[in-house]
Coordinates of C-alpha atoms and ligand atoms in Angstrom, one line a residue:
Chain A
X25 CA 156.2 115.8 202.0
X26 CA 155.2 116.3 205.6
X27 CA 154.3 113.8 208.3
X28 CA 152.6 114.6 211.6
X29 CA 153.6 112.1 214.2
X30 CA 151.1 111.7 217.1
X31 CA 152.2 109.6 220.0
X32 CA 152.4 110.2 223.7
X33 CA 155.7 108.4 223.9
X34 CA 158.7 110.5 222.9
X35 CA 160.6 107.3 222.3
X36 CA 158.1 106.1 219.7
X37 CA 158.0 109.5 218.1
X38 CA 161.7 109.5 217.6
X39 CA 161.6 105.9 216.2
X40 CA 158.9 107.0 213.7
X41 CA 160.7 110.3 212.9
X42 CA 163.9 108.4 212.0
X43 CA 162.0 106.2 209.6
X44 CA 160.0 108.9 207.7
X45 CA 162.9 111.3 207.7
X46 CA 164.9 108.7 205.8
X47 CA 162.0 108.6 203.3
X48 CA 162.4 112.4 202.8
X49 CA 159.6 113.6 204.9
X50 CA 159.7 116.7 207.1
X51 CA 158.0 116.0 210.5
X52 CA 156.0 117.7 213.2
X53 CA 155.2 115.9 216.4
X54 CA 152.3 116.0 218.8
X55 CA 151.9 114.2 222.2
X56 CA 148.2 113.6 221.9
X57 CA 145.2 114.1 219.6
X58 CA 144.3 117.6 220.9
X59 CA 147.8 118.9 220.3
X60 CA 147.7 117.4 216.8
X61 CA 144.3 119.1 216.1
X62 CA 145.8 122.4 217.2
X63 CA 148.6 121.9 214.7
X64 CA 146.0 121.4 211.9
X65 CA 143.9 124.3 213.1
X66 CA 146.9 126.6 212.9
X67 CA 147.4 125.7 209.3
X68 CA 149.7 122.7 209.2
X69 CA 148.8 120.6 206.2
X70 CA 150.6 117.2 206.5
X71 CA 150.4 114.6 203.8
X72 CA 150.1 111.9 206.4
X73 CA 149.4 111.6 210.1
X74 CA 150.9 108.6 212.0
X75 CA 148.5 108.1 214.9
X76 CA 148.8 106.2 218.2
X77 CA 145.5 105.1 219.7
X78 CA 145.9 105.3 223.5
X79 CA 147.0 108.8 224.5
X80 CA 146.0 111.3 227.3
X81 CA 143.6 114.2 226.6
X82 CA 142.4 113.0 223.1
X83 CA 143.0 109.5 221.8
X84 CA 143.9 108.6 218.3
X85 CA 140.5 107.2 217.4
X86 CA 138.8 110.5 218.4
X87 CA 141.4 112.4 216.4
X88 CA 140.5 110.4 213.3
X89 CA 136.8 111.0 213.7
X90 CA 137.4 114.7 214.2
X91 CA 139.7 115.0 211.2
X92 CA 137.3 113.1 209.0
X93 CA 134.4 115.3 210.0
X94 CA 136.1 118.4 208.7
X95 CA 136.3 119.1 205.0
X96 CA 139.5 121.1 205.3
X97 CA 141.5 118.0 206.0
X98 CA 140.0 115.6 203.6
X99 CA 143.3 115.1 201.7
X100 CA 145.2 114.1 204.7
X101 CA 146.1 110.4 204.8
X102 CA 145.5 108.8 208.2
X103 CA 147.5 105.8 209.4
X104 CA 147.1 104.3 212.9
X105 CA 150.3 103.0 214.5
X106 CA 149.2 101.4 217.6
X107 CA 149.4 98.4 219.9
X108 CA 145.6 98.0 219.7
X109 CA 145.5 94.8 217.6
X110 CA 142.1 93.2 218.0
X111 CA 140.3 92.5 214.8
X112 CA 137.4 94.7 216.0
X113 CA 139.6 97.7 216.8
X114 CA 141.0 97.7 213.3
X115 CA 137.5 97.5 211.8
X116 CA 136.5 100.4 214.0
X117 CA 139.5 102.6 213.0
X118 CA 138.9 101.9 209.3
X119 CA 135.2 102.7 209.6
X120 CA 136.1 106.0 211.3
X121 CA 138.2 106.9 208.3
X122 CA 141.7 105.7 208.9
X123 CA 143.4 104.6 205.6
X124 CA 145.9 102.2 207.0
X125 CA 146.9 100.5 210.1
X126 CA 150.2 99.3 211.5
X127 CA 150.4 97.3 214.7
X128 CA 153.1 97.9 217.2
X129 CA 155.7 96.4 217.4
X130 CA 156.8 97.0 213.8
X131 CA 160.0 97.0 211.8
X132 CA 161.0 100.0 209.7
X133 CA 160.1 98.0 206.5
X134 CA 156.5 97.8 207.7
X135 CA 156.1 101.6 207.8
X136 CA 157.9 102.0 204.5
X137 CA 155.8 99.4 202.7
X138 CA 152.6 100.9 204.0
X139 CA 153.7 104.3 202.8
X140 CA 154.3 102.8 199.4
X141 CA 150.9 101.2 199.5
X142 CA 149.4 104.6 200.2
X143 CA 151.3 106.0 197.2
X144 CA 153.2 108.4 199.5
X145 CA 156.6 107.2 198.6
X146 CA 157.8 106.0 195.3
X147 CA 158.9 102.4 195.3
X148 CA 162.6 101.8 195.0
X149 CA 163.5 101.3 191.4
X150 CA 165.6 98.3 191.0
X151 CA 169.0 98.9 189.5
Chain B
X5 CA 184.0 82.3 214.8
X6 CA 183.2 79.2 212.6
X7 CA 186.3 77.3 211.4
X8 CA 187.1 77.2 207.7
X9 CA 186.5 73.4 207.6
X10 CA 183.0 73.8 209.2
X11 CA 182.2 76.6 206.9
X12 CA 183.1 74.6 203.9
X13 CA 181.0 71.7 205.1
X14 CA 178.0 73.9 205.6
X15 CA 178.4 75.6 202.2
X16 CA 178.6 72.2 200.5
X17 CA 175.6 70.9 202.4
X18 CA 173.5 73.9 201.4
X19 CA 174.6 73.6 197.8
X20 CA 173.7 69.9 197.6
X21 CA 170.3 70.3 199.3
X22 CA 169.1 73.6 197.8
X23 CA 171.7 74.6 195.1
X24 CA 172.0 77.9 197.0
X25 CA 175.5 79.4 197.0
X26 CA 177.2 80.2 200.2
X27 CA 180.4 81.9 199.4
X28 CA 183.4 82.8 201.6
X29 CA 182.7 86.1 203.3
X30 CA 179.4 84.7 204.7
X31 CA 181.1 83.2 207.8
X32 CA 179.6 85.7 210.1
X33 CA 176.1 85.1 208.8
X34 CA 176.4 81.3 209.1
X35 CA 177.7 81.7 212.6
X36 CA 174.8 84.0 213.6
X37 CA 172.2 81.6 212.1
X38 CA 173.6 78.4 213.6
X39 CA 174.5 79.7 217.0
X40 CA 170.9 79.6 218.4
X41 CA 170.6 76.0 217.0
X42 CA 173.9 75.0 218.5
X43 CA 172.7 76.4 221.9
X44 CA 169.4 74.6 221.6
X45 CA 171.1 71.3 220.8
X46 CA 173.3 71.7 223.8
X47 CA 176.6 71.9 221.9
X48 CA 179.2 74.3 223.2
X49 CA 179.9 76.1 219.9
X50 CA 179.1 76.2 216.2
X51 CA 182.0 73.9 215.2
X52 CA 180.9 71.1 217.4
X53 CA 177.4 71.6 216.2
X54 CA 178.5 71.3 212.6
X55 CA 180.4 68.1 213.4
X56 CA 177.2 66.6 214.6
X57 CA 175.4 67.4 211.3
X58 CA 177.2 64.6 209.5
X59 CA 175.3 62.0 211.5
X60 CA 172.1 63.7 212.7
X61 CA 169.7 64.0 209.8
X62 CA 166.9 65.8 211.7
X63 CA 169.4 68.4 212.9
X64 CA 170.7 68.7 209.4
X65 CA 167.3 69.6 208.1
X66 CA 167.0 72.2 210.8
X67 CA 170.4 73.7 209.9
X68 CA 169.5 73.9 206.2
X69 CA 166.2 75.6 207.1
X70 CA 168.0 78.1 209.3
X71 CA 170.5 79.0 206.6
X72 CA 167.9 79.4 203.9
X73 CA 166.7 83.0 203.3
X74 CA 162.9 83.0 203.7
X75 CA 162.5 86.8 203.5
X76 CA 159.1 87.6 202.0
X77 CA 156.1 89.9 202.4
X78 CA 152.6 90.5 201.3
X79 CA 152.2 92.0 197.9
X80 CA 155.9 92.2 197.7
X81 CA 157.1 95.1 195.6
X82 CA 153.4 95.9 194.7
X83 CA 154.1 96.3 190.9
X84 CA 154.0 92.5 190.1
X85 CA 150.6 92.3 191.7
X86 CA 149.4 95.3 189.8
X87 CA 150.6 93.6 186.6
X88 CA 148.8 90.4 187.7
X89 CA 145.4 92.2 187.8
X90 CA 145.9 94.7 185.1
X91 CA 147.9 92.9 182.5
X92 CA 147.8 89.2 183.0
X93 CA 144.2 88.5 184.2
X94 CA 142.4 90.3 181.3
X95 CA 143.8 88.2 178.4
X96 CA 143.6 85.0 180.5
X97 CA 140.0 85.7 181.4
X98 CA 139.3 85.9 177.7
X99 CA 141.3 82.9 176.5
X100 CA 140.3 80.6 179.3
X101 CA 136.6 81.5 179.2
X102 CA 135.6 78.0 178.2
X103 CA 137.4 76.3 181.1
X104 CA 136.8 79.1 183.6
X105 CA 139.9 78.0 185.6
X106 CA 143.4 79.3 186.2
X107 CA 146.4 77.4 187.4
X108 CA 149.1 79.5 189.1
X109 CA 152.4 78.4 190.5
X110 CA 154.1 80.1 193.4
X111 CA 157.5 78.5 193.0
X112 CA 159.8 79.1 196.1
X113 CA 156.7 80.2 198.1
X114 CA 158.5 80.6 201.4
X115 CA 155.8 81.0 204.2
X116 CA 153.0 81.6 201.6
X117 CA 152.6 85.4 201.5
X118 CA 152.9 85.4 197.8
X119 CA 150.4 82.6 197.3
X120 CA 147.8 84.1 199.6
X121 CA 148.3 87.6 198.2
X122 CA 147.3 86.2 194.9
X123 CA 144.2 84.4 196.3
X124 CA 143.0 87.8 197.6
X125 CA 143.4 89.4 194.2
X126 CA 141.6 86.4 192.5
X127 CA 138.7 86.7 195.0
X128 CA 138.4 90.4 194.1
X129 CA 138.8 89.9 190.3
X130 CA 137.6 86.5 189.1
X131 CA 134.1 86.7 187.6
X132 CA 131.4 84.5 189.2
X133 CA 131.7 80.8 188.2
X134 CA 135.5 80.9 187.8
X135 CA 137.9 78.9 190.0
X136 CA 141.7 79.1 190.5
X137 CA 144.4 77.2 192.2
X138 CA 147.7 78.4 193.5
X139 CA 150.3 75.6 193.7
X140 CA 152.8 76.7 196.3
X141 CA 156.1 74.8 196.3
X142 CA 159.3 75.2 198.2
X143 CA 162.4 73.1 199.1
X144 CA 161.8 73.7 202.8
X145 CA 159.2 71.5 204.4
X146 CA 159.1 73.9 207.4
X147 CA 157.9 76.6 205.0
X148 CA 155.3 74.3 203.4
X149 CA 153.9 73.5 206.9
X150 CA 153.6 77.2 207.4
X151 CA 151.7 77.7 204.2
X152 CA 149.3 74.9 205.1
X153 CA 148.8 76.4 208.6
X154 CA 148.2 79.8 207.1
X155 CA 149.1 81.6 210.3
X156 CA 151.1 84.7 210.5
X157 CA 152.6 86.7 213.3
X158 CA 151.7 90.3 214.0
X159 CA 155.1 91.4 212.6
X160 CA 154.6 89.5 209.4
X161 CA 151.1 90.9 209.0
X162 CA 152.5 94.4 209.2
X163 CA 154.7 93.7 206.2
X164 CA 152.6 95.0 203.3
X165 CA 149.2 93.7 204.2
X166 CA 146.6 96.3 203.5
X167 CA 144.4 96.8 206.6
X168 CA 141.2 96.4 204.6
X169 CA 142.3 93.0 203.3
X170 CA 143.5 92.0 206.8
X171 CA 140.1 92.5 208.4
X172 CA 138.4 90.8 205.4
X173 CA 140.4 87.7 205.2
X174 CA 142.0 87.0 208.6
X175 CA 140.9 86.2 212.1
X176 CA 142.9 86.5 215.2
X177 CA 144.0 83.2 216.8
X178 CA 146.0 83.8 220.0
X179 CA 149.0 85.9 219.0
X180 CA 148.6 85.2 215.3
X181 CA 146.4 85.9 212.4
X182 CA 144.8 83.0 210.4
X183 CA 143.9 83.2 206.8
X184 CA 140.3 82.3 206.0
X185 CA 139.5 78.7 205.0
X186 CA 138.1 80.0 201.8
X187 CA 141.5 81.3 200.7
X188 CA 143.3 78.3 202.1
X189 CA 141.2 76.0 200.0
X190 CA 142.6 77.7 196.8
X191 CA 146.2 76.8 197.7
X192 CA 147.9 73.5 197.4
X193 CA 151.4 72.7 198.5
X194 CA 154.2 70.4 197.3
X195 CA 157.8 69.8 198.2
X196 CA 159.9 70.8 195.2
X197 CA 163.6 71.5 194.7
X198 CA 163.9 73.8 191.7
X199 CA 167.4 72.5 191.1
X200 CA 166.2 68.9 190.6
X201 CA 163.9 67.4 188.0
X202 CA 160.3 68.5 188.6
X203 CA 157.7 66.1 189.8
X204 CA 154.6 65.7 187.6
X205 CA 152.7 69.0 187.6
X206 CA 150.1 70.6 185.4
X207 CA 150.9 73.3 182.9
X208 CA 150.5 76.7 184.5
X209 CA 148.9 79.9 183.2
X210 CA 151.0 82.1 185.5
X211 CA 154.3 81.4 187.3
X212 CA 155.7 83.5 190.1
X213 CA 159.4 82.6 190.4
X214 CA 160.5 85.5 192.6
X215 CA 163.6 86.2 194.6
X216 CA 165.1 82.7 194.5
X217 CA 167.1 82.6 191.2
X218 CA 169.5 85.2 192.8
X219 CA 170.8 82.5 195.1
X220 CA 171.9 80.2 192.3
X221 CA 174.9 80.1 189.9
X222 CA 174.4 80.8 186.2
X223 CA 174.1 77.2 185.0
X224 CA 171.5 76.4 187.7
X225 CA 169.5 79.5 186.7
X226 CA 169.6 78.5 183.0
X227 CA 168.6 75.0 183.8
X228 CA 165.7 76.1 186.0
X229 CA 164.4 78.6 183.5
X230 CA 164.5 76.0 180.7
X231 CA 162.5 73.5 182.8
X232 CA 160.1 76.2 183.9
X233 CA 159.4 77.0 180.3
X234 CA 158.1 73.5 179.8
X235 CA 155.6 73.9 182.7
X236 CA 154.1 77.2 181.4
X237 CA 151.4 77.5 178.8
X238 CA 152.3 79.1 175.5
X239 CA 150.2 82.2 176.3
X240 CA 151.2 82.2 180.0
X241 CA 153.3 84.6 182.0
X242 CA 156.4 84.3 184.2
X243 CA 157.3 86.9 186.8
X244 CA 160.7 87.1 188.3
X245 CA 162.0 89.1 191.3
X246 CA 162.9 92.7 190.7
X247 CA 166.6 92.0 190.4
X248 CA 166.2 88.9 188.3
X249 CA 166.0 88.6 184.6
X250 CA 165.8 86.1 181.8
X251 CA 167.7 88.4 179.5
X252 CA 171.3 87.1 179.6
X253 CA 170.1 83.6 180.2
X254 CA 167.8 82.3 177.7
X255 CA 166.4 83.3 174.3
X256 CA 163.4 81.0 174.9
X257 CA 161.7 83.9 176.5
X258 CA 160.3 87.2 175.4
X259 CA 159.4 90.1 177.6
X260 CA 156.5 92.5 177.8
X261 CA 156.4 95.5 180.1
X262 CA 153.5 96.0 182.5
X263 CA 153.9 99.2 184.5
X264 CA 157.2 98.8 186.4
X265 CA 157.7 95.1 185.8
X266 CA 158.6 92.7 183.0
X267 CA 156.3 89.8 182.2
X268 CA 158.3 87.0 180.6
X269 CA 156.5 84.8 178.1
X270 CA 157.6 81.6 176.4
X271 CA 158.8 82.4 172.9
X272 CA 156.5 80.5 170.6
X273 CA 155.7 81.2 167.0
X274 CA 152.0 81.5 167.2
X275 CA 150.6 83.5 170.1
X276 CA 147.7 85.8 169.8
X277 CA 148.7 89.3 170.4
X278 CA 147.4 90.8 173.6
X279 CA 144.2 92.7 173.3
X280 CA 145.0 94.8 176.4
X281 CA 148.3 96.4 177.0
X282 CA 149.2 98.3 180.1
X283 CA 149.3 102.0 179.5
X284 CA 152.9 102.4 180.7
X285 CA 154.2 99.8 178.3
X286 CA 157.0 100.9 176.0
X287 CA 156.3 100.8 172.3
X288 CA 158.3 97.6 171.7
X289 CA 156.5 95.1 173.7
X290 CA 158.8 92.3 172.8
X291 CA 162.4 93.1 173.4
X292 CA 165.5 91.4 172.5
X293 CA 167.9 93.5 174.3
X294 CA 171.7 93.7 174.0
X295 CA 173.6 92.0 176.8
X296 CA 174.5 95.3 178.6
X297 CA 170.9 96.3 178.9
X298 CA 169.9 96.4 182.6
X299 CA 166.4 95.1 183.1
X300 CA 163.6 97.0 184.7
X301 CA 165.2 100.3 185.6
X302 CA 163.9 102.1 182.6
X303 CA 160.2 101.4 183.1
X304 CA 158.0 103.6 185.3
X305 CA 158.8 106.0 188.1
Chain C
X28 CA 131.3 77.6 229.7
X29 CA 134.9 78.1 230.7
X30 CA 136.4 81.5 230.4
X31 CA 140.2 81.6 230.1
X32 CA 141.4 84.1 232.6
X33 CA 145.0 83.9 231.7
X34 CA 147.0 84.1 228.5
X35 CA 149.2 81.1 227.6
X36 CA 152.8 81.4 228.5
X37 CA 153.8 80.6 224.9
X38 CA 151.7 83.5 223.6
X39 CA 153.1 85.9 226.1
X40 CA 156.6 84.8 225.2
X41 CA 155.9 85.3 221.5
X42 CA 154.6 88.9 222.2
X43 CA 157.8 89.7 224.2
X44 CA 160.0 88.3 221.5
X45 CA 158.3 90.3 218.8
X46 CA 158.7 93.5 220.7
X47 CA 162.4 92.7 221.4
X48 CA 163.2 91.6 217.9
X49 CA 161.5 94.6 216.3
X50 CA 162.9 97.4 218.4
X51 CA 165.8 96.0 220.4
X52 CA 167.9 94.4 217.7
X53 CA 167.7 90.9 216.3
X54 CA 171.4 90.2 216.8
X55 CA 171.0 90.1 220.6
X56 CA 167.9 88.0 221.0
X57 CA 166.1 87.9 224.3
X58 CA 166.8 84.4 225.7
X59 CA 164.5 82.2 227.6
X60 CA 167.0 81.8 230.4
X61 CA 166.3 82.9 234.0
X62 CA 169.0 85.2 235.5
X63 CA 168.5 86.1 239.1
X64 CA 166.8 89.6 239.4
X65 CA 168.6 91.7 242.1
X66 CA 166.4 94.0 244.1
X67 CA 165.9 97.6 243.0
X68 CA 166.0 98.2 239.2
X69 CA 163.1 99.5 237.1
X70 CA 159.5 98.4 236.8
X71 CA 157.0 99.4 234.1
X72 CA 153.4 98.4 234.5
X73 CA 150.2 98.8 232.6
X74 CA 146.6 97.7 233.4
X75 CA 144.0 96.2 231.3
X76 CA 140.4 96.6 232.3
X77 CA 137.0 95.6 231.0
X78 CA 136.3 92.2 229.5
X79 CA 139.5 91.1 231.1
X80 CA 141.3 92.6 234.1
X81 CA 145.0 92.3 234.5
X82 CA 148.2 94.1 235.2
X83 CA 151.2 93.5 233.0
X84 CA 154.6 94.3 234.4
X85 CA 158.1 94.4 232.9
X86 CA 161.0 94.4 235.3
X87 CA 164.6 95.3 234.4
X88 CA 167.9 96.0 236.2
X89 CA 169.4 99.4 236.0
X90 CA 171.9 98.4 233.3
X91 CA 169.1 96.5 231.4
X92 CA 166.8 99.6 231.5
X93 CA 169.6 101.7 230.2
X94 CA 170.4 99.2 227.3
X95 CA 166.7 99.3 226.4
X96 CA 166.5 103.1 226.4
X97 CA 169.7 103.8 224.6
X98 CA 168.7 101.3 221.9
X99 CA 165.2 102.6 221.4
X100 CA 166.2 106.2 221.5
X101 CA 169.5 105.6 219.6
X102 CA 171.4 107.6 222.2
X103 CA 174.5 107.0 224.2
X104 CA 174.1 105.0 227.4
X105 CA 175.6 107.8 229.4
X106 CA 173.2 110.3 227.9
X107 CA 170.0 108.5 229.0
X108 CA 168.2 110.6 231.6
X109 CA 165.7 109.3 234.0
X110 CA 163.1 111.0 231.9
X111 CA 164.3 109.0 228.9
X112 CA 164.1 105.8 230.8
X113 CA 160.6 106.4 232.0
X114 CA 159.4 107.2 228.5
X115 CA 161.2 104.2 226.8
X116 CA 160.1 101.7 229.4
X117 CA 156.6 103.1 229.3
X118 CA 156.4 102.4 225.5
X119 CA 157.9 99.0 226.0
X120 CA 155.3 97.9 228.5
X121 CA 152.6 99.6 226.4
X122 CA 153.5 97.3 223.4
X123 CA 153.8 94.2 225.6
X124 CA 150.6 94.9 227.5
X125 CA 148.6 96.0 224.4
X126 CA 149.4 92.8 222.6
X127 CA 148.7 90.6 225.6
X128 CA 145.3 92.4 225.9
X129 CA 144.4 91.4 222.4
X130 CA 145.1 87.7 223.3
X131 CA 142.1 87.8 225.5
X132 CA 138.4 87.7 224.6
X133 CA 136.2 90.6 225.4
X134 CA 136.6 94.3 224.8
X135 CA 139.1 95.8 227.3
X136 CA 140.9 99.1 227.6
X137 CA 144.6 99.8 228.3
X138 CA 145.7 102.3 230.8
X139 CA 148.6 104.7 230.3
X140 CA 151.8 103.1 231.5
X141 CA 153.3 103.6 234.9
X142 CA 157.1 103.5 235.3
X143 CA 159.1 103.6 238.5
X144 CA 162.4 102.8 240.0
X145 CA 162.1 100.0 242.5
X146 CA 159.1 97.6 242.6
X147 CA 155.7 98.7 241.6
X148 CA 153.9 96.2 243.7
X149 CA 150.7 94.9 242.0
X150 CA 147.6 95.6 244.0
X151 CA 147.5 93.1 246.9
X152 CA 144.2 91.7 245.6
X153 CA 145.9 90.5 242.4
X154 CA 147.6 87.1 241.9
X155 CA 150.3 86.2 239.5
X156 CA 149.0 84.1 236.6
X157 CA 152.0 84.2 234.3
X158 CA 155.7 84.8 234.7
X159 CA 158.5 84.8 232.2
X160 CA 162.1 84.9 233.3
X161 CA 164.3 86.0 230.4
X162 CA 167.8 87.3 229.8
X163 CA 168.8 90.1 227.4
X164 CA 172.4 91.2 227.0
X165 CA 173.3 89.3 230.2
X166 CA 170.7 91.1 232.3
X167 CA 167.5 89.6 233.6
X168 CA 164.1 90.6 232.2
X169 CA 161.0 89.6 234.0
X170 CA 157.5 89.8 232.6
X171 CA 154.5 89.1 234.8
X172 CA 150.8 89.1 234.4
X173 CA 148.6 89.5 237.5
X174 CA 144.8 89.2 237.6
X175 CA 142.1 89.3 240.3
X176 CA 141.7 85.9 242.0
X177 CA 139.0 83.7 240.4
X178 CA 135.7 83.8 242.3
X179 CA 135.6 81.0 244.9
X180 CA 133.9 77.9 243.5
X181 CA 130.9 76.7 245.4
Ligands
SAM7 C1 163.6 84.9 199.6 S1 162.4 83.6 199.6 C2 161.3 84.2 198.3 C3 159.9 84.0 198.6 C4 158.9 84.6 197.7 N1 158.9 84.0 196.3 C5 159.0 86.1 197.5 O1 159.4 86.6 196.5 O2 158.8 86.8 198.5 C6 163.3 82.3 198.8 C7 162.7 80.9 199.0 O3 163.3 80.0 198.1 C8 163.4 78.7 198.7 N2 164.4 78.0 198.0 C9 165.7 78.0 198.1 N3 166.3 77.1 197.4 C10 165.3 76.5 196.7 C11 165.3 75.4 195.8 N4 166.5 74.8 195.3 N5 164.1 74.9 195.4 C12 163.0 75.5 195.8 N6 162.9 76.5 196.7 C13 164.1 77.0 197.1 C14 163.7 79.0 200.2 O4 163.3 77.9 201.0 C15 162.8 80.3 200.4 O5 161.6 80.0 200.9

């Protein structure tokens, strides 16, 4: 499994990387939407993109619309991870094609539970 | 660090008021939970704060609340909620079609995520003309106030709430999210200590008794399960937490697998067999397992 | 009609606490105690513009900024470079500012964060409408919200 982590903050990318690596994902990082699109164009096929909203060059919302407009990436799961937390913004992101939404700040559990919800990680089997 | 005398006092207090066990080794936890209260009360340390609890009732309630574990999340563990819609609702929709009403009990409801998660599923799955009520109970009045308020912080919303349901059922109020009046009207609350005799209550079709039995000793668990069995309809369902089981406790229950969870049902002679069985269910739907059998781990993924 | 031009102190406090408890460790809560802020130190600011205009600033001492950075990046305090501090404090004010923005009515956009050593003085046309004096790990943390002055009432 592979996760593409898109955030202009190196700190946030490292926080997210630690969480998904624990879940067994390999990761690629991008500092904005354009860089992330370049990764996809050059053949990277992540299972999920974790996407910040506010970034220089290309924001996360634009990235989502661009990915959804292209058949090649229709199997990629898109999850916003952003401080944008108005009701209307979440509605917009979902309408543009995001599958899930995590509001910053979050705890690691929140990311893990959303990945379970998306069927990307098997739930812990109780002993 | 908290003195042995203070720790013993606190452990005893918790046991008397909630039946929860607080065993030696938990000193650090107690200290960490009570220190902020001690500071807020203007006492110099946890020991002098604990000394005050013997006379200050309001403070005692605050201390008990702070020591109770309220950890919960939306659609916690997912599989129980899958079982709710796939395995429990279909037979109940059939057998209750004359009353068109379901009574559900969220026992030990904490801040209400379990109860409201269920209301969302009911809104999505109940046929027109049906009603349902979730009766949410807890020993903590602070938690019951939270259920009634139906307001959740951003961090709590992040814990398992699917984005689509968030935008459908919640509005932003200041820094929090408020659940819609429509869902709130389906939930009633009542103060209830599981370890004490139950107040008058209806008989329930489904009982969620999750992640609370783990805090009690064996006798208390047995006693609670026995009394729960009198509050559940003969063709009803009981769901426990993923590390909890009726197995070594009581032969008044039978179990049926639904995906990755066990549904517990009162053992009664005459119960119509289920028309619908979840696909993942093992061949023997009713299991009387040997004591060494560990529950749950052998179903599903 | 009255338009609220400032977020409530309680809401801003709740936002700051959520950010701290999520990323900076629940064992060391951020306390509502004022500790004097010495001059110098780090400031991180972000602006909100649109339906509501404001600047949100988080100020930390040098040791406070290093605590924040090493906790968020999970690196040793001695290994934190200035680059690391800028990045971590930028994300910190982004989370605080973004959530404060959503407290206010009207569509608004968030700028990218600006982080500097020493004061980032808010534009002289802005007035302070909200100020929190907090303490974390013995170091002062100050969060302020500045907005344009209300139009003069006739
Ligand atoms: C860990 S939470 C579980 C919440 C929810 N059922 C879930 O699974 O997410 C445990 C809850 O049990 C409550 N509790 C503890 N002792 C209790 C008792 N004796 N009677 C009723 N509720 C109790 C606590 O107040 C707390 O809200």
